[in-house]
PDB file of C-alpha atoms in Angstrom:
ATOM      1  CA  UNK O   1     -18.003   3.446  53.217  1.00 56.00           C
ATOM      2  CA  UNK O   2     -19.447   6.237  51.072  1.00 53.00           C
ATOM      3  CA  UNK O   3     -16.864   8.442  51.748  1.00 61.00           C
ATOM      4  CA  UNK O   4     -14.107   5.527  50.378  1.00 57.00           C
ATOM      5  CA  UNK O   5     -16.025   4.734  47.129  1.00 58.00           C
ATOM      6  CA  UNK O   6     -16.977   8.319  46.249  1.00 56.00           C
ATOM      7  CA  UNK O   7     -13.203   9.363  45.629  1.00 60.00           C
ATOM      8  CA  UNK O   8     -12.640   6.399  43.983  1.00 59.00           C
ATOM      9  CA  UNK O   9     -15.552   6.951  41.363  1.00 58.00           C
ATOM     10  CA  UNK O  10     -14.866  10.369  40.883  1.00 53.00           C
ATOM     11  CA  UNK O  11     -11.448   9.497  39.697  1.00 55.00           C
ATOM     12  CA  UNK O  12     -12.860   6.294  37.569  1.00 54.00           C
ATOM     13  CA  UNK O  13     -15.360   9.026  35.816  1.00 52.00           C
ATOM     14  CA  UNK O  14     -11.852  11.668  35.272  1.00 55.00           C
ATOM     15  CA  UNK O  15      -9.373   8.798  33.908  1.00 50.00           C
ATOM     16  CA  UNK O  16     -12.341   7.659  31.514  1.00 54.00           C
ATOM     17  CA  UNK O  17     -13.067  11.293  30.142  1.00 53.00           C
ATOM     18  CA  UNK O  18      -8.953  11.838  30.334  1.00 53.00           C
ATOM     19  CA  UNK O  19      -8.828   8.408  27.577  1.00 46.00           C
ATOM     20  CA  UNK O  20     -11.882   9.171  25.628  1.00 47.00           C
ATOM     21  CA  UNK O  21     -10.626  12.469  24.339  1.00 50.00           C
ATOM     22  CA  UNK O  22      -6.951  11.594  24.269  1.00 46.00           C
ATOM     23  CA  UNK O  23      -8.125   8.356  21.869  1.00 48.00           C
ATOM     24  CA  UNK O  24      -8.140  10.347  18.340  1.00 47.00           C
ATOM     25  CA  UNK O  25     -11.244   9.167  16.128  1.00 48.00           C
ATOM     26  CA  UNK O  26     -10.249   8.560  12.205  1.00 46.00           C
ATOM     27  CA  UNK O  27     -12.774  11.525  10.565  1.00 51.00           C
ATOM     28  CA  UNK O  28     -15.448   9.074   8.644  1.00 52.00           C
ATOM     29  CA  UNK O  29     -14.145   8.642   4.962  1.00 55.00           C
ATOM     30  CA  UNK O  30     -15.741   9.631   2.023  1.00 81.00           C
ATOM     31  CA  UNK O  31     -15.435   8.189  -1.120  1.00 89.00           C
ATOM     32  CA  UNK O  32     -12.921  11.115  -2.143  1.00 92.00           C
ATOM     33  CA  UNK O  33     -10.105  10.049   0.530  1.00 94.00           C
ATOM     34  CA  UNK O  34      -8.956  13.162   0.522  1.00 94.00           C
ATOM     35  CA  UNK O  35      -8.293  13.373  -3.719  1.00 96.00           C
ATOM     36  CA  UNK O  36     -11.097  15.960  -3.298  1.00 96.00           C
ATOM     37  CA  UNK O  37     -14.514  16.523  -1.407  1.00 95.00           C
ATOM     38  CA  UNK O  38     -16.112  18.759  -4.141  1.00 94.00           C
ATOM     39  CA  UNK O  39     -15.709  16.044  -6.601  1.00 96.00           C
ATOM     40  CA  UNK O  40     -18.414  13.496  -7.366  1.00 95.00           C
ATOM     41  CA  UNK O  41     -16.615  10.164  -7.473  1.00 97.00           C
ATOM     42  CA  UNK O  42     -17.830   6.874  -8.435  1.00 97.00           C
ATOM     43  CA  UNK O  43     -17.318   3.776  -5.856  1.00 95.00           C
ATOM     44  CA  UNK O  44     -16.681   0.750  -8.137  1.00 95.00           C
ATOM     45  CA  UNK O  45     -15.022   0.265 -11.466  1.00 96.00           C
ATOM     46  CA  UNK O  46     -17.799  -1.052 -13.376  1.00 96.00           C
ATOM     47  CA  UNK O  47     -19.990   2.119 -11.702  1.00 97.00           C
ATOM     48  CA  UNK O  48     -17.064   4.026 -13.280  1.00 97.00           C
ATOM     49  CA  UNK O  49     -17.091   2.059 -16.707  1.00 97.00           C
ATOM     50  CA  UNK O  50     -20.761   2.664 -17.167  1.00 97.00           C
ATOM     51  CA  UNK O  51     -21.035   6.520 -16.246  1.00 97.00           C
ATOM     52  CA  UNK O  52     -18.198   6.923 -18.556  1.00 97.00           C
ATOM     53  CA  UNK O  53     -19.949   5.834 -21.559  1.00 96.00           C
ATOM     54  CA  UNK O  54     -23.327   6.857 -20.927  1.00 97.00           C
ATOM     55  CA  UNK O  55     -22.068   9.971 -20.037  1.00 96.00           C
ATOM     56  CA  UNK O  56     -19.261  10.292 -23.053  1.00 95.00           C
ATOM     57  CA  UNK O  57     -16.546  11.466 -20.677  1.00 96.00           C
ATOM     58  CA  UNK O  58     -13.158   9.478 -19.860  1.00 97.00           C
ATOM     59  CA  UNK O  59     -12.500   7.660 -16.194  1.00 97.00           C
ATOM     60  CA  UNK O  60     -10.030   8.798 -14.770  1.00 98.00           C
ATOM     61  CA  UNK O  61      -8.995   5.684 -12.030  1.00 98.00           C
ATOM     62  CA  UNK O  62      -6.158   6.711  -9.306  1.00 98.00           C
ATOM     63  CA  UNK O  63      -4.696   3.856  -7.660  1.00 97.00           C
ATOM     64  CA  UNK O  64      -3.222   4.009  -4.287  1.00 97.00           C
ATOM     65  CA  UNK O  65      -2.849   2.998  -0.587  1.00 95.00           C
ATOM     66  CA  UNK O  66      -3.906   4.591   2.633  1.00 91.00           C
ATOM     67  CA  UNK O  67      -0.193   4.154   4.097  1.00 91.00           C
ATOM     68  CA  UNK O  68       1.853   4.822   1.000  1.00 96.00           C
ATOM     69  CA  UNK O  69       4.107   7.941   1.623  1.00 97.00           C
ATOM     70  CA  UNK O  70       4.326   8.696  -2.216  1.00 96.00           C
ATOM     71  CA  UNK O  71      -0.052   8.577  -2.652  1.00 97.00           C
ATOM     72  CA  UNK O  72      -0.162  10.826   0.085  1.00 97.00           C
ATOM     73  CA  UNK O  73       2.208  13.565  -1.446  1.00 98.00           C
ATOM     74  CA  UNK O  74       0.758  13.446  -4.684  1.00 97.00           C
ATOM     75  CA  UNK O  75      -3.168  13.501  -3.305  1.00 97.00           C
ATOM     76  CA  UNK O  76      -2.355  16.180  -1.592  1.00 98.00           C
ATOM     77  CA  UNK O  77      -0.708  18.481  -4.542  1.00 98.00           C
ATOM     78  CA  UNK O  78      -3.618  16.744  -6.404  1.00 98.00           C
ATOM     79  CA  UNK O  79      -6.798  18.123  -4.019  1.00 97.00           C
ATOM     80  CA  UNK O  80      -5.038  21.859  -3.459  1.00 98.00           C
ATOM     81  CA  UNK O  81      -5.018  21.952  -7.347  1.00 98.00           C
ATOM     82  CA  UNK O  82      -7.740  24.041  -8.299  1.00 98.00           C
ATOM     83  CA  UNK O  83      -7.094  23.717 -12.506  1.00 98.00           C
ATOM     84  CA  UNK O  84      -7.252  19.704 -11.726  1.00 98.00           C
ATOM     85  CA  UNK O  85     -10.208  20.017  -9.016  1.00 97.00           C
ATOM     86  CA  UNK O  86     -12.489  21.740 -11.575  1.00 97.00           C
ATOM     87  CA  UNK O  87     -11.606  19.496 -14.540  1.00 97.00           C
ATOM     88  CA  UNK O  88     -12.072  16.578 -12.689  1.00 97.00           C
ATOM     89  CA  UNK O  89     -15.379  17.513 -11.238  1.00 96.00           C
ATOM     90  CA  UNK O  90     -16.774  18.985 -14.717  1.00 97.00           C
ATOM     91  CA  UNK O  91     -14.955  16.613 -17.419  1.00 97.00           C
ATOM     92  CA  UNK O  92     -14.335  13.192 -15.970  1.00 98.00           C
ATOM     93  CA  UNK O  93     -15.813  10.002 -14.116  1.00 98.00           C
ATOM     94  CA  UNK O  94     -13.490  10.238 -11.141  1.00 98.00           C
ATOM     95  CA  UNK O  95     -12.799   6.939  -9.240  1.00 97.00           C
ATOM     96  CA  UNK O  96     -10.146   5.995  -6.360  1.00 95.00           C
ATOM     97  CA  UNK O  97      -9.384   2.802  -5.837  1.00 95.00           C
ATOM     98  CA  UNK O  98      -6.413   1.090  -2.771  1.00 93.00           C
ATOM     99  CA  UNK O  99      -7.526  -2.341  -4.268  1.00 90.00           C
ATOM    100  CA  UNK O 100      -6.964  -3.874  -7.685  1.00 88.00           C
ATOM    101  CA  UNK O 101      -9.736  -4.259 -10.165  1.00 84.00           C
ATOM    102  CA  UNK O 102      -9.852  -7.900 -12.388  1.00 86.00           C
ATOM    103  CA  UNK O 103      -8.920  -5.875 -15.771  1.00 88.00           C
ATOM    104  CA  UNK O 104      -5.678  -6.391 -16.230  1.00 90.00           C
ATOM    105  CA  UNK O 105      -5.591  -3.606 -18.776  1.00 91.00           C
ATOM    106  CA  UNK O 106      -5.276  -1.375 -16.023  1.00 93.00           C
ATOM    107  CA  UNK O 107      -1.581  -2.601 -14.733  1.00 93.00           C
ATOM    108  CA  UNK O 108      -0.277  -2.975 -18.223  1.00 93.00           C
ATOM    109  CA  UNK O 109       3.451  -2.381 -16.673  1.00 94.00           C
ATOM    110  CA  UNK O 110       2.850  -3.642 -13.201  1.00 93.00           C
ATOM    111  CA  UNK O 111       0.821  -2.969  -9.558  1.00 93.00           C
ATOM    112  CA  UNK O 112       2.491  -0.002  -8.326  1.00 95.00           C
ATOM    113  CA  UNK O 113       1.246   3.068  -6.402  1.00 96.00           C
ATOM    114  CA  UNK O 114       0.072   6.036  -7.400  1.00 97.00           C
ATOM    115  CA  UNK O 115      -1.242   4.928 -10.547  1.00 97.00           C
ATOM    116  CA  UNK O 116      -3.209   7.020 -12.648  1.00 98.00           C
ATOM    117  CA  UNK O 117      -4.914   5.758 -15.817  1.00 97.00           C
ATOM    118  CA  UNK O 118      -7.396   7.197 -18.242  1.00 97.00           C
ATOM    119  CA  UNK O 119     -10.723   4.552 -19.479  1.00 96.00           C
ATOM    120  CA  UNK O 120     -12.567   6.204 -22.550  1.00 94.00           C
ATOM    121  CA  UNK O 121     -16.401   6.019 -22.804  1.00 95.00           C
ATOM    122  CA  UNK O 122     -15.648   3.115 -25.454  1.00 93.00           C
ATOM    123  CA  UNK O 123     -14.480   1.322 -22.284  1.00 93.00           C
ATOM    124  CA  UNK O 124     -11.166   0.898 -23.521  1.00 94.00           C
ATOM    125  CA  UNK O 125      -8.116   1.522 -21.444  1.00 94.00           C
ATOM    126  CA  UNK O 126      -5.623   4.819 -22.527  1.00 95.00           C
ATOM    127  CA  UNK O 127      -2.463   2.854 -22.727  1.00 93.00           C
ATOM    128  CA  UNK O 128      -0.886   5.961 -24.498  1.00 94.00           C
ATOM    129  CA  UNK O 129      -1.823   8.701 -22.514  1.00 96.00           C
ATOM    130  CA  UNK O 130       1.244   8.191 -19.661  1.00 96.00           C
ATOM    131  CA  UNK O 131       3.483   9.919 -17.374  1.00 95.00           C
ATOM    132  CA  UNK O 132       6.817  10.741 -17.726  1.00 94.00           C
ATOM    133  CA  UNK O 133       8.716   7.414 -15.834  1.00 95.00           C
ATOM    134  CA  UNK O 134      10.188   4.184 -18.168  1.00 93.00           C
ATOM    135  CA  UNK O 135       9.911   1.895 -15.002  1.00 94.00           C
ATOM    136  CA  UNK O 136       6.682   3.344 -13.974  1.00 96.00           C
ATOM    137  CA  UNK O 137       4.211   4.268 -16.843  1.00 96.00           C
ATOM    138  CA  UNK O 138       1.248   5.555 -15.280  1.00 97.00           C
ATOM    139  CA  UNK O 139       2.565   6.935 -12.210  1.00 96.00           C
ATOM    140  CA  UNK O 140       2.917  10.559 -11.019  1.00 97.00           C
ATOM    141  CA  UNK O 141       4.988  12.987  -8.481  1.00 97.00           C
ATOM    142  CA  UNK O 142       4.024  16.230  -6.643  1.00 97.00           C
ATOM    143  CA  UNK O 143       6.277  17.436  -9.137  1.00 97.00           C
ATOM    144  CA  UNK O 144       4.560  16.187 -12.137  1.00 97.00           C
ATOM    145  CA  UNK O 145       1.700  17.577 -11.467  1.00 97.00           C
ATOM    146  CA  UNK O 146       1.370  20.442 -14.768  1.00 97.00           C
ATOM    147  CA  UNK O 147       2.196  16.847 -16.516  1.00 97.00           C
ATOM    148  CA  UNK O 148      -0.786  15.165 -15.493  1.00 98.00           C
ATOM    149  CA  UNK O 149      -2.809  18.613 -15.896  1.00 97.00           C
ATOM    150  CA  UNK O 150      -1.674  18.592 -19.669  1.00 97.00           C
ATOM    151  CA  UNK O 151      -2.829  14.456 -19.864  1.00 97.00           C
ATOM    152  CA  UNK O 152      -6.318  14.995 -18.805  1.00 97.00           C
ATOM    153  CA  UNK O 153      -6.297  17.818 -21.082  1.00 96.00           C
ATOM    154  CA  UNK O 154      -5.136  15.303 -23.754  1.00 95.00           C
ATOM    155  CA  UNK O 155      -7.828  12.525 -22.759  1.00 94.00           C
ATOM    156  CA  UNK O 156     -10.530  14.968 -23.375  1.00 89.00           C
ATOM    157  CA  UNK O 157      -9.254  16.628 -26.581  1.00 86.00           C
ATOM    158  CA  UNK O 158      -9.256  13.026 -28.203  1.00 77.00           C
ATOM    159  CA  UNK O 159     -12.616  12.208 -27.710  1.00 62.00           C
ATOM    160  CA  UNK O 160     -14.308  14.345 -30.137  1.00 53.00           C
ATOM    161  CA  UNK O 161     -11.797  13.154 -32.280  1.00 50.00           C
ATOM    162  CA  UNK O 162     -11.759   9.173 -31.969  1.00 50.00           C
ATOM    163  CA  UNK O 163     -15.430   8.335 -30.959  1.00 44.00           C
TER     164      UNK O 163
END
């Protein structure tokens, strides 16, 4: 009777290991989702809104979706960017969000992904600092990228200038 069950086990314990490792575990996320590990970003809006002003830099808030093919092109040109990395991590309040916030402010031309919008430390939203799309103000491509480089640039230069 040993002899029966022992085989029989033995493969139980092999087909269990065989599943366990073919079963691929999501790596835990961090708050960056992949926009940028290095970067110290803020969980919440209002965490954002707050930072930014007692702080006296802009938010920079980057709406997106885990499944959308278009946030996942740009995140990716956006975290290998070293010029955007470092201004990011030094200049901004950085927060990623796959969920809409309640100010309405920040979806002045509609809820569409990527969206990237600037918040100065007077709290109020950077309707004028936008990409280069008609049908889609605040959004960005891979492409775009030196565009959005030159808009952060722009969102800190006017700081100085208007608060």
């Amino acid at each position: 009777m040993l002899q029966l069950f022992l085989p029989l086990f033995l493969l139980l314990v092999a087909v269990t290991s065989n599943l366990a490792t073919a079963i691929k575990k999501r790596p835990p996320q961090t708050l960056s989702r992949g926009w940028g590990d290095d970067i110290t970003w803020v969980q919440t809006y209002e965490e954002g809104l707050y930072k930014a002003k007692k702080s006296n830099k802009p938010l920079m808030v980057i709406h997106h979706l885990e499944e959308c093919q278009y946030c996942d092109e740009l995140k990716k040109v956006f975290a290998e960017n070293e010029e955007i990395q470092a201004m990011a991590d030094k200049d901004f309040i950085m927060l990623n969000l796959m969920h809409e916030t309640t100010d309405k402010n920040l979806a002045p031309d509609g809820k569409y992904v990527p969206r990237i919008m600037f918040v100065d430390p007077s709290m109020t939203v950077r309707a004028d600092i936008a990409g280069k799309y008609s049908n889609r103000l605040y959004t960005y491509e891979p492409k775009d990228i030196q565009y959005l480089i030159q808009n952060m640039k722009k969102s800190k230069r006017l700081l100085p200038v208007e608060l």
